[in-house]
Each structure stands twice: as C-alpha cells, then as structure tokens.
Amino acid sequence: MRIGDGLKGKRVLITQSETFMGPVLEQAFAEHGALVIGVPGPLEAPGAAEDAVRRAGRVDVLIANLGVPAPSTRAHEVGDDEWRHVFANLVDPLPRLARAVLPGMIERRAGKIVVMGSATALRGQKRTSTYAAARGAQLSWARAVGVEVAPSNVHVNLIAQNFVENPTYYGPEVQALPAFQERLKREVPVGRLARPEEDALFAVFLASTEVEFFAGAAIPFAGGWA
C-alpha cells in the first residue's frame, strides 16, 4: 500500500482554497482520490467557519490553509487594527473550525487536521511581530489540541513552512527581486524555494491513514531555514 491510498473517497475540506497553498493542495488531494471541498475566501467573520463545515457535511480531513499578507511594521508602531486583522484571519478560525469538525471526528474515532502554518513562529525576524505572534498562536494551538484528541484517534499537526513558492508570499514578483534571491542564497541552506507540490504532498502524507503516529507536531518545512 502506498502512502495516500487511504485518502480515496475521503472528504477533505480545504480553507482559503483559492489562495496561499489552496490550489495545489486541492490538486494533490484530488490526485489521491479524495473528494475535495474547497472553501474560498477568508473565514474572519464569526460563523463563517461553522457555516463552511455545515455546507460541506461530513469532514474526514480538514486542511486549515489560512494566509494573509505579512505586515512589516516595526514593533512599537503596530496598531490595534493590524493586530486584530492578522489574528482574525490566521488564529480565530481555528477554534471555530474545531467546534465544527472535531465532535464528528471524535465520535467516529477517525480524523485528520493539518494546519498550514509558518516557520516564522520558530525563528525571530525583524519587523514581523504581528505575523510571527499569530503564526506562533497557530503552532501552540496545534500542539495543544493534537495531544488532547490523539487518544480519540484524531490527529492534529502543523506544517511550519517558509520559502515555499505560493502566490500569497513568494509569487513571481517577489522571486524577481535581486535582494530576495540574495536572501535565498544567504539564509536557506538548500538554496532554493520549495516547489508548491512538495509542500502539498507533505500535507497528503500527514493526512493519510497510513501515517498515524504524529500528534501535536509542528514540523519545519523550510529548507533548513528553521
């Protein structure tokens, strides 16, 4: 049996399906035979996450793909609006999604949640206090919930990614900048961006029924940067 074979017929809900890692995730899970339910748009509004799950019906796998452009405000200049906006998009949807999908997963004693997080939560950078704090909250949430629900055979883990090609953070316009290429060579030991398909297949790996010994893990996927 190959990893990912067990996804055939599974109902996989992917949030923000049109942005960040959404399109390539949809493709990867569909290629493994899953029934993919894409939820486009942000989930910052109260009730949006629960409504999305209600419309989807049974959810066997939840891919919490949550992204928002990262502010570069200096720490002492961060305003309440910036802070609230980033947390509303990256953090607030997580407990709402959990309220909607976990009861069924726990009852069935089967389920996977993969959070598409960021390695920014693992390594300090200048002028990223808002974004790093929100990604850090995601990481802590996944760790805590992961160990809480593991005895029910529900697995919650997080991919702490960075330097992965995607339209939200590392699109063509960013890649074309000489300063970015220099940074890539200087900071990333593997010396390149990850292909989006590599990241999506890692999510498939964590979501597959053939791999069920990760619980509350936050796994770096950043080419050695973190």
PDB file of C-alpha atoms in Angstrom:
ATOM      1  CA  MET A   1       0.000   0.000   0.000  1.00  0.00           C
ATOM      2  CA  ARG A   2       1.269   3.461  -0.876  1.00  0.00           C
ATOM      3  CA  ILE A   3       1.030   6.491   1.369  1.00  0.00           C
ATOM      4  CA  GLY A   4      -2.076   8.409   0.372  1.00  0.00           C
ATOM      5  CA  ASP A   5      -4.017   5.394  -0.920  1.00  0.00           C
ATOM      6  CA  GLY A   6      -6.275   5.584   2.122  1.00  0.00           C
ATOM      7  CA  LEU A   7      -7.466   9.042   1.066  1.00  0.00           C
ATOM      8  CA  LYS A   8      -9.608   7.581  -1.707  1.00  0.00           C
ATOM      9  CA  GLY A   9     -13.189   8.611  -1.064  1.00  0.00           C
ATOM     10  CA  LYS A  10     -12.279  10.708   1.984  1.00  0.00           C
ATOM     11  CA  ARG A  11     -13.954  14.102   2.283  1.00  0.00           C
ATOM     12  CA  VAL A  12     -11.215  16.725   2.511  1.00  0.00           C
ATOM     13  CA  LEU A  13     -12.139  20.319   3.333  1.00  0.00           C
ATOM     14  CA  ILE A  14      -9.540  22.935   2.355  1.00  0.00           C
ATOM     15  CA  THR A  15      -9.991  26.512   3.552  1.00  0.00           C
ATOM     16  CA  GLN A  16      -8.977  29.598   1.549  1.00  0.00           C
ATOM     17  CA  SER A  17      -8.898  27.268  -1.412  1.00  0.00           C
ATOM     18  CA  GLU A  18      -8.110  29.990  -3.940  1.00  0.00           C
ATOM     19  CA  THR A  19      -5.097  31.498  -2.154  1.00  0.00           C
ATOM     20  CA  PHE A  20      -1.896  30.617  -0.264  1.00  0.00           C
ATOM     21  CA  MET A  21      -1.437  26.842  -0.767  1.00  0.00           C
ATOM     22  CA  GLY A  22      -5.077  26.200  -1.666  1.00  0.00           C
ATOM     23  CA  PRO A  23      -4.952  25.398  -5.401  1.00  0.00           C
ATOM     24  CA  VAL A  24      -2.017  22.995  -5.215  1.00  0.00           C
ATOM     25  CA  LEU A  25      -3.495  21.309  -2.135  1.00  0.00           C
ATOM     26  CA  GLU A  26      -6.757  20.744  -3.981  1.00  0.00           C
ATOM     27  CA  GLN A  27      -4.894  19.190  -6.887  1.00  0.00           C
ATOM     28  CA  ALA A  28      -2.734  16.928  -4.707  1.00  0.00           C
ATOM     29  CA  PHE A  29      -5.636  15.538  -2.692  1.00  0.00           C
ATOM     30  CA  ALA A  30      -7.787  15.053  -5.790  1.00  0.00           C
ATOM     31  CA  GLU A  31      -4.966  13.113  -7.424  1.00  0.00           C
ATOM     32  CA  HIS A  32      -5.013  10.781  -4.422  1.00  0.00           C
ATOM     33  CA  GLY A  33      -8.706  10.078  -4.893  1.00  0.00           C
ATOM     34  CA  ALA A  34     -10.118  12.344  -2.192  1.00  0.00           C
ATOM     35  CA  LEU A  35     -13.371  14.250  -2.537  1.00  0.00           C
ATOM     36  CA  VAL A  36     -12.078  17.793  -2.193  1.00  0.00           C
ATOM     37  CA  ILE A  37     -14.333  20.512  -0.802  1.00  0.00           C
ATOM     38  CA  GLY A  38     -12.743  23.899  -1.349  1.00  0.00           C
ATOM     39  CA  VAL A  39     -13.841  26.858   0.750  1.00  0.00           C
ATOM     40  CA  PRO A  40     -12.757  30.109  -0.917  1.00  0.00           C
ATOM     41  CA  GLY A  41     -12.296  33.400   0.863  1.00  0.00           C
ATOM     42  CA  PRO A  42     -11.306  34.372   4.396  1.00  0.00           C
ATOM     43  CA  LEU A  43     -13.018  32.997   7.491  1.00  0.00           C
ATOM     44  CA  GLU A  44     -12.608  36.028   9.730  1.00  0.00           C
ATOM     45  CA  ALA A  45     -16.332  36.698  10.141  1.00  0.00           C
ATOM     46  CA  PRO A  46     -17.953  34.990  13.140  1.00  0.00           C
ATOM     47  CA  GLY A  47     -19.917  31.987  11.943  1.00  0.00           C
ATOM     48  CA  ALA A  48     -18.115  31.717   8.591  1.00  0.00           C
ATOM     49  CA  ALA A  49     -16.063  28.668   9.576  1.00  0.00           C
ATOM     50  CA  GLU A  50     -19.029  26.840  11.067  1.00  0.00           C
ATOM     51  CA  ASP A  51     -21.168  27.618   8.003  1.00  0.00           C
ATOM     52  CA  ALA A  52     -18.472  26.268   5.696  1.00  0.00           C
ATOM     53  CA  VAL A  53     -18.331  22.969   7.579  1.00  0.00           C
ATOM     54  CA  ARG A  54     -22.113  22.746   7.749  1.00  0.00           C
ATOM     55  CA  ARG A  55     -22.366  23.104   3.979  1.00  0.00           C
ATOM     56  CA  ALA A  56     -19.594  20.549   3.470  1.00  0.00           C
ATOM     57  CA  GLY A  57     -21.251  17.825   5.512  1.00  0.00           C
ATOM     58  CA  ARG A  58     -19.018  15.087   6.863  1.00  0.00           C
ATOM     59  CA  VAL A  59     -15.349  16.116   7.016  1.00  0.00           C
ATOM     60  CA  ASP A  60     -12.728  13.386   7.266  1.00  0.00           C
ATOM     61  CA  VAL A  61      -9.747  15.680   6.778  1.00  0.00           C
ATOM     62  CA  LEU A  62      -9.517  19.396   7.448  1.00  0.00           C
ATOM     63  CA  ILE A  63      -6.683  21.363   5.880  1.00  0.00           C
ATOM     64  CA  ALA A  64      -6.576  24.698   7.706  1.00  0.00           C
ATOM     65  CA  ASN A  65      -4.965  26.723   4.939  1.00  0.00           C
ATOM     66  CA  LEU A  66      -5.020  30.243   6.378  1.00  0.00           C
ATOM     67  CA  GLY A  67      -2.909  33.033   4.940  1.00  0.00           C
ATOM     68  CA  VAL A  68      -2.774  36.808   4.999  1.00  0.00           C
ATOM     69  CA  PRO A  69      -0.056  39.149   3.685  1.00  0.00           C
ATOM     70  CA  ALA A  70       2.524  39.627   6.417  1.00  0.00           C
ATOM     71  CA  PRO A  71       2.852  43.192   7.726  1.00  0.00           C
ATOM     72  CA  SER A  72       6.359  44.601   8.155  1.00  0.00           C
ATOM     73  CA  THR A  73       5.503  47.175  10.799  1.00  0.00           C
ATOM     74  CA  ARG A  74       8.060  47.975  13.462  1.00  0.00           C
ATOM     75  CA  ALA A  75       7.009  46.530  16.812  1.00  0.00           C
ATOM     76  CA  HIS A  76       6.417  49.870  18.518  1.00  0.00           C
ATOM     77  CA  GLU A  77       4.273  51.074  15.622  1.00  0.00           C
ATOM     78  CA  VAL A  78       1.894  48.112  15.416  1.00  0.00           C
ATOM     79  CA  GLY A  79      -1.676  49.322  15.764  1.00  0.00           C
ATOM     80  CA  ASP A  80      -4.703  47.512  17.095  1.00  0.00           C
ATOM     81  CA  ASP A  81      -6.275  47.263  13.623  1.00  0.00           C
ATOM     82  CA  GLU A  82      -3.257  45.445  12.175  1.00  0.00           C
ATOM     83  CA  TRP A  83      -3.023  43.086  15.133  1.00  0.00           C
ATOM     84  CA  ARG A  84      -6.735  42.264  15.082  1.00  0.00           C
ATOM     85  CA  HIS A  85      -6.831  41.785  11.309  1.00  0.00           C
ATOM     86  CA  VAL A  86      -3.985  39.264  11.270  1.00  0.00           C
ATOM     87  CA  PHE A  87      -5.290  37.299  14.252  1.00  0.00           C
ATOM     88  CA  ALA A  88      -8.837  37.379  12.869  1.00  0.00           C
ATOM     89  CA  ASN A  89      -7.637  35.667   9.693  1.00  0.00           C
ATOM     90  CA  LEU A  90      -4.943  33.306  10.985  1.00  0.00           C
ATOM     91  CA  VAL A  91      -5.978  32.367  14.517  1.00  0.00           C
ATOM     92  CA  ASP A  92      -9.670  32.990  15.182  1.00  0.00           C
ATOM     93  CA  PRO A  93     -10.885  30.465  12.558  1.00  0.00           C
ATOM     94  CA  LEU A  94      -9.079  27.569  14.258  1.00  0.00           C
ATOM     95  CA  PRO A  95     -11.302  27.078  17.345  1.00  0.00           C
ATOM     96  CA  ARG A  96     -14.362  27.739  15.200  1.00  0.00           C
ATOM     97  CA  LEU A  97     -13.341  25.050  12.730  1.00  0.00           C
ATOM     98  CA  ALA A  98     -12.554  22.723  15.626  1.00  0.00           C
ATOM     99  CA  ARG A  99     -16.010  23.198  17.137  1.00  0.00           C
ATOM    100  CA  ALA A 100     -17.499  22.219  13.800  1.00  0.00           C
ATOM    101  CA  VAL A 101     -15.368  19.198  12.809  1.00  0.00           C
ATOM    102  CA  LEU A 102     -13.967  17.652  15.977  1.00  0.00           C
ATOM    103  CA  PRO A 103     -17.193  16.259  17.506  1.00  0.00           C
ATOM    104  CA  GLY A 104     -17.797  14.095  14.443  1.00  0.00           C
ATOM    105  CA  MET A 105     -14.168  13.027  14.201  1.00  0.00           C
ATOM    106  CA  ILE A 106     -14.067  12.078  17.878  1.00  0.00           C
ATOM    107  CA  GLU A 107     -17.331  10.146  17.599  1.00  0.00           C
ATOM    108  CA  ARG A 108     -16.036   8.223  14.562  1.00  0.00           C
ATOM    109  CA  ARG A 109     -12.604   7.848  16.165  1.00  0.00           C
ATOM    110  CA  ALA A 110     -11.031   8.962  12.921  1.00  0.00           C
ATOM    111  CA  GLY A 111      -9.945  12.299  11.533  1.00  0.00           C
ATOM    112  CA  LYS A 112      -7.057  14.478  10.474  1.00  0.00           C
ATOM    113  CA  ILE A 113      -6.414  18.200  10.794  1.00  0.00           C
ATOM    114  CA  VAL A 114      -3.364  19.724   9.124  1.00  0.00           C
ATOM    115  CA  VAL A 115      -2.617  23.391   9.741  1.00  0.00           C
ATOM    116  CA  MET A 116      -0.602  25.121   7.029  1.00  0.00           C
ATOM    117  CA  GLY A 117       1.488  27.230   9.400  1.00  0.00           C
ATOM    118  CA  SER A 118       4.755  29.124   9.188  1.00  0.00           C
ATOM    119  CA  ALA A 119       8.324  28.631  10.306  1.00  0.00           C
ATOM    120  CA  THR A 120       8.248  32.298  11.264  1.00  0.00           C
ATOM    121  CA  ALA A 121       6.869  31.015  14.554  1.00  0.00           C
ATOM    122  CA  LEU A 122      10.171  29.183  15.124  1.00  0.00           C
ATOM    123  CA  ARG A 123      12.718  31.857  14.258  1.00  0.00           C
ATOM    124  CA  GLY A 124      12.846  35.540  15.109  1.00  0.00           C
ATOM    125  CA  GLN A 125      12.910  38.098  12.315  1.00  0.00           C
ATOM    126  CA  LYS A 126      12.859  41.862  12.343  1.00  0.00           C
ATOM    127  CA  ARG A 127       9.555  43.642  11.748  1.00  0.00           C
ATOM    128  CA  THR A 128       7.395  40.528  11.889  1.00  0.00           C
ATOM    129  CA  SER A 129       5.993  40.783  15.418  1.00  0.00           C
ATOM    130  CA  THR A 130       2.312  40.680  14.433  1.00  0.00           C
ATOM    131  CA  TYR A 131       2.638  37.911  11.888  1.00  0.00           C
ATOM    132  CA  ALA A 132       5.033  35.826  13.999  1.00  0.00           C
ATOM    133  CA  ALA A 133       2.741  36.107  17.016  1.00  0.00           C
ATOM    134  CA  ALA A 134      -0.256  34.884  15.029  1.00  0.00           C
ATOM    135  CA  ARG A 135       1.686  32.025  13.467  1.00  0.00           C
ATOM    136  CA  GLY A 136       3.029  31.175  16.923  1.00  0.00           C
ATOM    137  CA  ALA A 137      -0.526  31.013  18.230  1.00  0.00           C
ATOM    138  CA  GLN A 138      -1.397  28.585  15.446  1.00  0.00           C
ATOM    139  CA  LEU A 139       1.562  26.418  16.385  1.00  0.00           C
ATOM    140  CA  SER A 140       0.666  26.339  20.079  1.00  0.00           C
ATOM    141  CA  TRP A 141      -2.958  25.593  19.237  1.00  0.00           C
ATOM    142  CA  ALA A 142      -1.991  22.626  17.069  1.00  0.00           C
ATOM    143  CA  ARG A 143       0.315  21.241  19.752  1.00  0.00           C
ATOM    144  CA  ALA A 144      -2.290  21.523  22.498  1.00  0.00           C
ATOM    145  CA  VAL A 145      -5.241  20.217  20.502  1.00  0.00           C
ATOM    146  CA  GLY A 146      -3.104  17.498  18.953  1.00  0.00           C
ATOM    147  CA  VAL A 147      -2.263  15.882  22.282  1.00  0.00           C
ATOM    148  CA  GLU A 148      -5.821  16.392  23.552  1.00  0.00           C
ATOM    149  CA  VAL A 149      -7.551  14.498  20.749  1.00  0.00           C
ATOM    150  CA  ALA A 150      -4.886  11.893  19.935  1.00  0.00           C
ATOM    151  CA  PRO A 151      -6.456   9.311  22.311  1.00  0.00           C
ATOM    152  CA  SER A 152      -9.591   9.529  20.121  1.00  0.00           C
ATOM    153  CA  ASN A 153      -7.519   8.604  17.035  1.00  0.00           C
ATOM    154  CA  VAL A 154      -7.794  12.145  15.698  1.00  0.00           C
ATOM    155  CA  HIS A 155      -4.506  13.608  14.536  1.00  0.00           C
ATOM    156  CA  VAL A 156      -3.765  17.336  14.515  1.00  0.00           C
ATOM    157  CA  ASN A 157      -0.424  18.562  13.200  1.00  0.00           C
ATOM    158  CA  LEU A 158       1.099  21.681  11.672  1.00  0.00           C
ATOM    159  CA  ILE A 159       3.471  22.282   8.782  1.00  0.00           C
ATOM    160  CA  ALA A 160       5.787  25.144   9.769  1.00  0.00           C
ATOM    161  CA  GLN A 161       6.702  26.272   6.286  1.00  0.00           C
ATOM    162  CA  ASN A 162       8.716  29.061   4.750  1.00  0.00           C
ATOM    163  CA  PHE A 163      10.319  29.709   1.377  1.00  0.00           C
ATOM    164  CA  VAL A 164       7.623  27.723  -0.413  1.00  0.00           C
ATOM    165  CA  GLU A 165       6.505  29.101  -3.750  1.00  0.00           C
ATOM    166  CA  ASN A 166       2.948  30.405  -3.481  1.00  0.00           C
ATOM    167  CA  PRO A 167       1.031  33.477  -4.664  1.00  0.00           C
ATOM    168  CA  THR A 168       0.474  34.935  -1.199  1.00  0.00           C
ATOM    169  CA  TYR A 169       4.092  35.201  -0.033  1.00  0.00           C
ATOM    170  CA  TYR A 170       6.520  34.115  -2.745  1.00  0.00           C
ATOM    171  CA  GLY A 171       4.948  34.900  -6.076  1.00  0.00           C
ATOM    172  CA  PRO A 172       6.794  35.800  -9.301  1.00  0.00           C
ATOM    173  CA  GLU A 173       7.131  39.474  -8.371  1.00  0.00           C
ATOM    174  CA  VAL A 174       8.962  38.611  -5.151  1.00  0.00           C
ATOM    175  CA  GLN A 175      11.135  35.987  -6.810  1.00  0.00           C
ATOM    176  CA  ALA A 176      12.241  38.517  -9.442  1.00  0.00           C
ATOM    177  CA  LEU A 177      13.786  40.826  -6.841  1.00  0.00           C
ATOM    178  CA  PRO A 178      17.603  40.587  -6.721  1.00  0.00           C
ATOM    179  CA  ALA A 179      17.520  41.259  -2.966  1.00  0.00           C
ATOM    180  CA  PHE A 180      15.235  38.279  -2.464  1.00  0.00           C
ATOM    181  CA  GLN A 181      17.487  35.998  -4.491  1.00  0.00           C
ATOM    182  CA  GLU A 182      20.449  37.080  -2.377  1.00  0.00           C
ATOM    183  CA  ARG A 183      18.472  36.398   0.778  1.00  0.00           C
ATOM    184  CA  LEU A 184      17.526  32.963  -0.522  1.00  0.00           C
ATOM    185  CA  LYS A 185      21.174  32.068  -1.089  1.00  0.00           C
ATOM    186  CA  ARG A 186      22.230  33.528   2.256  1.00  0.00           C
ATOM    187  CA  GLU A 187      19.516  32.151   4.569  1.00  0.00           C
ATOM    188  CA  VAL A 188      18.197  28.919   3.065  1.00  0.00           C
ATOM    189  CA  PRO A 189      20.715  26.064   3.144  1.00  0.00           C
ATOM    190  CA  VAL A 190      19.100  24.199   0.238  1.00  0.00           C
ATOM    191  CA  GLY A 191      19.438  27.382  -1.815  1.00  0.00           C
ATOM    192  CA  ARG A 192      16.024  27.453  -3.456  1.00  0.00           C
ATOM    193  CA  LEU A 193      12.300  27.826  -2.924  1.00  0.00           C
ATOM    194  CA  ALA A 194      10.322  24.665  -2.341  1.00  0.00           C
ATOM    195  CA  ARG A 195       8.035  23.681  -5.168  1.00  0.00           C
ATOM    196  CA  PRO A 196       4.398  24.001  -4.066  1.00  0.00           C
ATOM    197  CA  GLU A 197       3.820  20.370  -4.971  1.00  0.00           C
ATOM    198  CA  GLU A 198       6.424  19.301  -2.406  1.00  0.00           C
ATOM    199  CA  ASP A 199       4.522  21.074   0.335  1.00  0.00           C
ATOM    200  CA  ALA A 200       1.157  19.730  -0.805  1.00  0.00           C
ATOM    201  CA  LEU A 201       2.475  16.177  -0.808  1.00  0.00           C
ATOM    202  CA  PHE A 202       3.741  16.685   2.744  1.00  0.00           C
ATOM    203  CA  ALA A 203       0.186  17.632   3.713  1.00  0.00           C
ATOM    204  CA  VAL A 204      -1.063  14.484   1.944  1.00  0.00           C
ATOM    205  CA  PHE A 205       1.469  12.479   3.969  1.00  0.00           C
ATOM    206  CA  LEU A 206       0.231  13.904   7.284  1.00  0.00           C
ATOM    207  CA  ALA A 207      -3.417  13.495   6.291  1.00  0.00           C
ATOM    208  CA  SER A 208      -3.103   9.902   5.107  1.00  0.00           C
ATOM    209  CA  THR A 209      -4.427   6.959   7.077  1.00  0.00           C
ATOM    210  CA  GLU A 210      -1.136   5.167   6.509  1.00  0.00           C
ATOM    211  CA  VAL A 211       0.637   7.696   8.785  1.00  0.00           C
ATOM    212  CA  GLU A 212      -0.905   7.947  12.244  1.00  0.00           C
ATOM    213  CA  PHE A 213       1.923   8.452  14.712  1.00  0.00           C
ATOM    214  CA  PHE A 214       2.125  12.250  14.662  1.00  0.00           C
ATOM    215  CA  ALA A 215       0.204  14.074  17.381  1.00  0.00           C
ATOM    216  CA  GLY A 216       0.512  17.792  18.036  1.00  0.00           C
ATOM    217  CA  ALA A 217       3.650  18.059  15.922  1.00  0.00           C
ATOM    218  CA  ALA A 218       4.889  21.302  14.359  1.00  0.00           C
ATOM    219  CA  ILE A 219       7.215  20.175  11.616  1.00  0.00           C
ATOM    220  CA  PRO A 220       9.569  22.649   9.880  1.00  0.00           C
ATOM    221  CA  PHE A 221       9.402  22.656   6.099  1.00  0.00           C
ATOM    222  CA  ALA A 222      11.761  25.483   5.267  1.00  0.00           C
ATOM    223  CA  GLY A 223      14.874  24.136   3.574  1.00  0.00           C
ATOM    224  CA  GLY A 224      16.930  24.376   6.751  1.00  0.00           C
ATOM    225  CA  TRP A 225      15.973  27.995   7.495  1.00  0.00           C
ATOM    226  CA  ALA A 226      14.396  26.859  10.763  1.00  0.00           C
TER     227      ALA A 226
END
